[in-house]
Coordinates of C-alpha atoms and ligand atoms in Angstrom, one line a residue:
M1 CA 101.6 94.6 117.6
Q2 CA 105.3 94.1 116.9
N3 CA 106.1 94.0 113.2
T4 CA 109.2 92.0 112.4
I5 CA 110.7 91.9 108.9
L6 CA 113.3 89.5 107.4
G7 CA 115.3 91.4 104.8
I8 CA 117.2 89.8 101.9
E9 CA 119.8 91.5 99.7
T10 CA 121.3 89.8 96.6
S11 CA 121.5 92.6 94.0
C12 CA 125.2 92.3 93.3
D13 CA 128.1 90.4 95.1
E14 CA 127.0 90.5 98.7
T15 CA 124.6 87.9 100.1
A16 CA 123.0 89.7 103.1
V17 CA 120.2 89.0 105.5
A18 CA 118.8 90.9 108.5
V19 CA 115.9 90.9 111.0
Y20 CA 114.5 94.3 112.0
D21 CA 111.5 95.1 114.1
D22 CA 109.7 98.2 115.0
V23 CA 110.1 97.7 118.8
D24 CA 113.7 96.4 119.3
G25 CA 115.2 97.7 116.0
L26 CA 117.9 95.6 114.4
R27 CA 118.0 92.1 115.9
A28 CA 120.4 90.3 113.5
H29 CA 122.3 90.9 110.4
R30 CA 124.6 88.7 108.4
I31 CA 126.7 89.4 105.3
F32 CA 128.6 87.1 103.1
S33 CA 130.9 88.9 100.6
Q34 CA 131.7 87.2 97.3
V35 CA 134.8 89.4 96.9
A36 CA 137.3 86.5 96.9
L37 CA 135.2 84.6 94.3
H38 CA 135.3 87.5 91.8
A39 CA 138.8 88.9 92.6
K40 CA 140.7 86.8 90.0
Y41 CA 138.4 88.1 87.3
G42 CA 138.9 91.8 88.3
G43 CA 135.2 92.4 88.6
V44 CA 131.8 90.8 89.4
V45 CA 131.0 87.9 87.1
P46 CA 127.1 87.9 87.1
E47 CA 126.6 84.2 86.6
L48 CA 129.0 83.3 89.4
A49 CA 127.3 85.8 91.6
S50 CA 123.9 84.2 91.1
R51 CA 125.2 80.7 91.7
D52 CA 126.9 81.8 94.9
H53 CA 123.8 83.5 96.2
I54 CA 122.0 80.2 95.7
R55 CA 124.6 78.4 97.8
K56 CA 124.8 81.0 100.6
L57 CA 121.3 82.5 101.0
L58 CA 119.4 79.8 102.9
P59 CA 122.2 79.1 105.5
L60 CA 122.5 82.9 106.1
I61 CA 118.7 83.2 106.6
E62 CA 118.9 80.3 109.1
A63 CA 121.8 82.0 110.9
A64 CA 120.1 85.4 111.1
L65 CA 116.9 83.9 112.5
R66 CA 119.0 82.0 115.1
D67 CA 120.9 85.2 116.0
A68 CA 117.6 87.1 116.4
A69 CA 116.2 84.1 118.4
I70 CA 113.0 84.2 116.3
Q71 CA 110.8 81.6 114.7
P72 CA 109.6 82.2 111.1
T73 CA 106.0 82.1 112.6
S74 CA 106.8 85.4 114.4
L75 CA 107.8 87.2 111.2
S76 CA 105.4 89.8 109.7
A77 CA 106.9 89.8 106.1
V78 CA 109.9 89.0 104.0
A79 CA 111.4 92.0 102.3
Y80 CA 113.8 91.6 99.3
T81 CA 115.8 93.8 97.0
A82 CA 113.8 93.7 93.7
G83 CA 116.2 96.0 91.8
P84 CA 118.1 97.7 90.3
G85 CA 120.9 95.2 90.1
L86 CA 122.2 92.1 88.3
I87 CA 119.0 90.3 87.1
G88 CA 120.2 86.7 87.9
A89 CA 121.4 87.8 91.3
L90 CA 118.1 89.6 92.1
L91 CA 116.1 86.6 91.0
V92 CA 117.8 84.4 93.6
G93 CA 116.8 86.7 96.5
A94 CA 113.3 87.5 95.0
T95 CA 112.3 83.8 94.4
M96 CA 113.6 82.8 97.8
A97 CA 111.7 85.7 99.5
V98 CA 108.5 85.0 97.7
G99 CA 108.8 81.2 98.3
L100 CA 109.4 81.7 102.0
G101 CA 106.6 84.1 102.2
M102 CA 104.3 81.5 100.6
A103 CA 105.5 78.8 102.9
W104 CA 105.2 80.9 106.0
G105 CA 101.9 82.5 105.0
I106 CA 103.2 86.0 105.2
P107 CA 103.6 88.7 102.5
S108 CA 106.8 89.4 100.6
I109 CA 107.8 93.0 99.9
P110 CA 109.8 94.1 96.9
V111 CA 112.3 96.9 97.9
H112 CA 114.1 99.4 95.7
H113 CA 117.9 99.0 96.3
M114 CA 118.6 102.7 96.2
E115 CA 115.7 103.6 98.5
A116 CA 117.1 101.1 101.0
H117 CA 120.5 102.8 100.7
L118 CA 119.1 106.3 101.2
L119 CA 117.2 105.2 104.3
A120 CA 120.2 103.4 105.8
S121 CA 121.2 106.3 108.0
L122 CA 117.8 106.1 109.7
L123 CA 119.2 102.9 111.3
E124 CA 121.7 105.0 113.4
D125 CA 121.2 106.4 116.9
E126 CA 120.8 110.0 115.7
P127 CA 118.8 109.7 112.5
P128 CA 118.1 112.6 110.2
E129 CA 114.6 114.0 110.0
F130 CA 112.8 114.4 106.8
P131 CA 113.2 116.3 104.5
F132 CA 116.8 115.8 103.5
I133 CA 119.1 115.7 100.5
A134 CA 120.6 112.3 99.8
L135 CA 123.9 111.8 98.0
L136 CA 123.8 108.2 96.8
V137 CA 127.3 107.1 95.7
S138 CA 127.6 103.4 95.0
G139 CA 129.3 101.2 92.4
G140 CA 126.3 101.4 90.1
H141 CA 124.8 104.8 90.9
T142 CA 125.7 108.4 91.6
M143 CA 122.8 110.8 92.3
L144 CA 121.5 113.6 94.4
V145 CA 118.0 113.1 95.6
D146 CA 115.5 115.4 97.3
V147 CA 113.8 113.3 99.9
Q148 CA 110.7 115.0 101.1
E149 CA 109.4 112.1 103.1
F150 CA 109.5 108.3 103.0
G151 CA 108.5 107.4 99.4
R152 CA 108.7 110.9 98.0
Y153 CA 111.9 111.2 96.0
R154 CA 112.9 113.7 93.3
I155 CA 116.2 113.1 91.5
L156 CA 118.1 116.4 91.4
G157 CA 121.0 115.1 89.4
Q158 CA 122.9 112.0 88.4
T159 CA 125.9 110.7 86.6
L160 CA 125.8 110.8 82.8
D161 CA 128.3 108.0 82.5
D162 CA 130.3 106.1 85.2
A163 CA 129.2 106.0 88.8
A164 CA 131.6 107.3 91.4
G165 CA 132.3 103.8 92.8
E166 CA 132.8 102.5 89.3
A167 CA 135.3 105.3 88.6
F168 CA 137.2 104.4 91.8
D169 CA 137.2 100.7 90.7
K170 CA 138.3 101.4 87.1
T171 CA 141.0 103.8 88.1
A172 CA 142.3 101.4 90.8
K173 CA 142.6 98.8 88.0
L174 CA 144.6 101.3 85.9
L175 CA 146.9 101.7 88.9
G176 CA 147.4 97.9 89.1
L177 CA 145.4 97.6 92.4
P178 CA 143.4 94.4 93.1
Y179 CA 139.6 94.2 93.0
P180 CA 137.6 95.7 94.6
G181 CA 139.5 98.8 93.9
G182 CA 137.7 101.6 95.7
P183 CA 138.9 100.9 99.2
E184 CA 142.4 99.9 97.9
L185 CA 142.7 103.2 96.0
A186 CA 141.5 105.2 99.0
A187 CA 144.1 103.4 101.2
L188 CA 146.9 104.1 98.7
A189 CA 145.9 107.8 98.4
E190 CA 146.6 108.3 102.1
H191 CA 150.3 108.0 101.3
G192 CA 150.2 110.2 98.2
Q193 CA 150.5 113.8 97.3
G194 CA 148.4 114.5 94.3
E195 CA 149.2 118.1 93.7
R196 CA 151.7 117.3 91.0
F197 CA 148.9 116.1 88.7
A198 CA 146.3 118.5 87.4
L199 CA 143.2 116.3 87.0
P200 CA 139.9 117.8 85.9
R201 CA 136.9 118.5 88.1
P202 CA 134.2 117.2 85.7
M203 CA 131.0 119.2 85.3
L204 CA 131.9 121.7 88.0
R205 CA 131.7 124.7 85.7
R206 CA 128.4 123.6 84.2
P207 CA 125.2 124.6 86.0
G208 CA 123.0 121.8 87.4
L209 CA 123.6 118.8 89.6
D210 CA 124.6 116.1 87.1
F211 CA 128.0 114.3 87.4
S212 CA 130.4 112.7 84.9
F213 CA 133.4 110.6 85.9
S214 CA 134.5 108.9 82.7
G215 CA 136.7 111.8 81.6
L216 CA 138.5 111.8 84.9
K217 CA 139.3 108.1 84.5
T218 CA 140.6 108.8 81.0
A219 CA 142.8 111.7 82.4
V220 CA 144.3 109.2 84.9
M221 CA 144.9 106.7 82.0
L222 CA 146.8 109.3 80.0
E223 CA 149.0 110.2 83.1
V224 CA 149.6 106.4 83.6
R225 CA 150.7 106.0 80.0
K226 CA 153.0 109.0 80.2
L227 CA 154.6 107.7 83.4
E228 CA 155.0 104.2 82.0
K229 CA 156.6 105.6 78.8
S230 CA 159.2 107.6 80.8
G231 CA 159.8 104.7 83.2
A232 CA 158.6 106.8 86.1
M233 CA 155.6 104.6 87.2
T234 CA 157.0 104.1 90.7
D235 CA 155.0 103.3 93.9
R236 CA 155.4 106.9 94.8
A237 CA 153.8 108.0 91.5
R238 CA 151.0 105.5 91.9
A239 CA 150.1 106.8 95.4
D240 CA 150.3 110.4 94.1
L241 CA 148.0 109.6 91.2
A242 CA 145.6 107.8 93.6
D243 CA 145.5 110.9 95.8
A244 CA 145.0 113.3 92.8
F245 CA 142.1 111.1 91.6
Q246 CA 140.4 110.8 95.0
Q247 CA 140.7 114.6 95.5
A248 CA 139.1 115.3 92.1
V249 CA 136.2 112.9 92.8
V250 CA 135.7 114.3 96.3
D251 CA 135.9 117.9 95.2
T252 CA 133.2 117.2 92.7
L253 CA 130.9 115.4 95.0
V254 CA 131.3 118.0 97.7
A255 CA 130.7 120.9 95.4
K256 CA 127.6 119.4 93.8
S257 CA 126.2 118.4 97.3
L258 CA 126.6 122.0 98.5
R259 CA 124.9 123.2 95.3
A260 CA 122.0 120.9 96.1
V261 CA 121.8 122.2 99.6
E262 CA 121.8 125.8 98.4
Q263 CA 119.2 125.1 95.7
T264 CA 116.7 123.4 98.1
A265 CA 117.6 125.4 101.3
C266 CA 117.5 122.0 103.0
R267 CA 120.4 121.8 105.5
R268 CA 120.5 118.1 106.1
L269 CA 122.6 115.9 103.8
V270 CA 122.5 112.1 104.0
V271 CA 125.2 110.1 102.4
A272 CA 124.7 106.5 101.3
G273 CA 126.2 103.8 99.1
G274 CA 129.7 102.2 99.1
V275 CA 131.7 105.4 98.4
G276 CA 130.1 106.9 101.5
A277 CA 132.6 104.8 103.4
N278 CA 135.4 107.0 101.9
R279 CA 137.2 108.8 104.7
L280 CA 138.2 111.9 102.7
L281 CA 134.6 112.3 101.4
R282 CA 133.2 112.0 104.9
S283 CA 135.5 114.6 106.5
R284 CA 135.2 117.1 103.6
L285 CA 131.4 116.9 103.6
K286 CA 131.3 117.3 107.4
E287 CA 133.4 120.5 107.1
A288 CA 131.4 121.8 104.1
L289 CA 128.0 121.3 105.7
A290 CA 129.1 122.8 109.0
G291 CA 130.1 125.9 107.0
E292 CA 126.5 126.1 105.8
G293 CA 125.1 125.6 109.3
G294 CA 123.9 122.1 108.3
S295 CA 124.6 118.5 109.2
V296 CA 125.7 115.5 107.4
Y297 CA 124.5 112.0 108.3
Y298 CA 126.0 108.6 107.4
P299 CA 125.2 105.0 108.0
R300 CA 128.0 103.2 109.9
P301 CA 130.6 102.1 107.3
E302 CA 129.3 98.5 107.1
F303 CA 125.8 99.8 106.2
C304 CA 127.2 102.1 103.5
T305 CA 127.9 99.1 101.3
D306 CA 125.3 96.5 100.5
N307 CA 123.6 95.0 103.5
G308 CA 120.4 93.3 104.6
A309 CA 119.6 95.7 107.4
M310 CA 118.7 98.5 105.1
V311 CA 116.4 96.2 103.1
A312 CA 114.7 94.9 106.2
F313 CA 114.2 98.5 107.4
A314 CA 112.9 99.8 104.0
G315 CA 110.7 96.8 104.0
L316 CA 109.3 97.6 107.4
L317 CA 108.5 101.2 106.3
R318 CA 106.7 99.8 103.2
F319 CA 104.9 97.3 105.4
Q320 CA 103.8 100.0 107.9
A321 CA 102.7 102.2 105.0
G322 CA 100.4 99.3 103.9
A323 CA 102.2 98.8 100.6
V324 CA 101.5 95.1 100.9
T325 CA 98.6 92.9 99.9
S326 CA 98.2 89.6 101.6
R327 CA 96.0 88.0 98.9
A328 CA 97.4 84.6 98.3
S329 CA 97.6 85.2 94.5
S330 CA 99.7 88.3 95.0
R331 CA 102.2 86.3 97.1
L332 CA 103.2 84.5 93.9
V333 CA 104.4 87.6 92.1
V334 CA 108.2 87.7 92.0
E335 CA 109.5 91.2 91.2
A336 CA 113.0 91.6 89.8
R337 CA 114.1 94.6 87.6
A338 CA 117.7 95.2 86.5
R339 CA 116.7 98.8 85.9
W340 CA 114.3 100.7 88.1
N341 CA 113.9 104.5 88.4
L342 CA 113.8 105.6 92.0
Q343 CA 111.1 108.2 91.1
E344 CA 108.8 105.4 89.8
I345 CA 108.3 103.6 93.1
Ligands
LIG1 O1 126.8 100.4 97.6 P1 127.8 99.4 97.2 O2 128.3 98.3 98.2 O3 127.3 98.5 96.0 C1 126.5 99.0 94.9 O4 125.3 99.0 95.1 O5 127.1 99.4 93.9 O6 129.1 100.2 96.6 C2 130.3 99.5 96.2 C3 131.2 100.6 95.6 C4 132.4 100.0 94.9 O7 132.5 100.6 93.7 C5 133.5 100.3 95.9 O8 134.8 100.4 95.2 C6 133.1 101.6 96.5 O9 131.7 101.4 96.7 N1 133.8 101.8 97.8 C7 134.7 102.8 98.0 C8 135.1 102.7 99.3 N2 134.5 101.6 99.9 C9 133.7 101.1 98.9 N3 135.0 103.8 97.2 C10 135.9 104.7 97.7 N4 136.4 104.7 98.9 C11 136.0 103.7 99.8 N5 136.5 103.7 101.0
LIG2 ZN1 124.3 99.1 96.8

């Protein structure tokens, strides 16, 4: 029998919905980004995010079902991001999913947001086989994970302070770039020559696989102050600093990923999360893994950032694994956790 899952993602500032089934694959996906709503505040305002999810979610679900040409009666389950994320935003998606599941008489499936990210490259035409190492680099997380098989995850290392995406966003702000800063900073860096700035490569000399990015951000801040003081904060200097920063982050991510590959002798690296859309990171990792006789896998850029397809897909795998009870009482349980360790699922 064909299993068809509706996936709902509302953990941060993207309202996203998709329909995925185990015969035809991805049948529809819709994303509404709240970027314009938060731009004037320079970052995501949690309460505004929740309210906007409420406004957008139901019309997006209707649109996705229409795109997939499917009636709710043909769905097997509703999967939703249950965490980690902004608690108010999560609750919108979770209560909607549980409510629809109740109304349609099908189970709802809570999905871990980072698990969904690390499985996203399995949506592509040449998916990686298990086991693999996953480099998860998003706005909220930076970690290396040993993925033995679906559901078996061991965190090898993670950031001790800022996430890579967060560091991109904060540094972009220092350089006067609009929110969301990551892609803006990356675009500016393409025109820069960062060699004139000696920024640190945090944690590289230390053993282990943890990351730290807040010192790097501070180093950029000190350079910005120096340049401003001497009246040399030109567009050229801004682009050069952006390039220097991007090089430092990418150097660190590449070196630690290679270290993880060496430690585990697993030659497959999967990259996921918003920073996975970064062009320099993609080309440098490809080169580095090729040098080790390995391969690197990515979701398409639009599935690097938050999306409903990865949630529907992770939900399908959970559904197939039987991680769902269909007792009517359990259908009323709404799960939403702002913090949720990947190893605890
Ligand atoms: O995975 P994601 O959409 O949301 C979270 O779950 O956090 O990641 C968003 C993060 C933001 O910090 C954004 O600035 C960053 O990914 N990002 C990038 C690029 N595109 C998105 N960072 C660097 N270069 C990019 N091209
Ligand atoms: Zn995400």
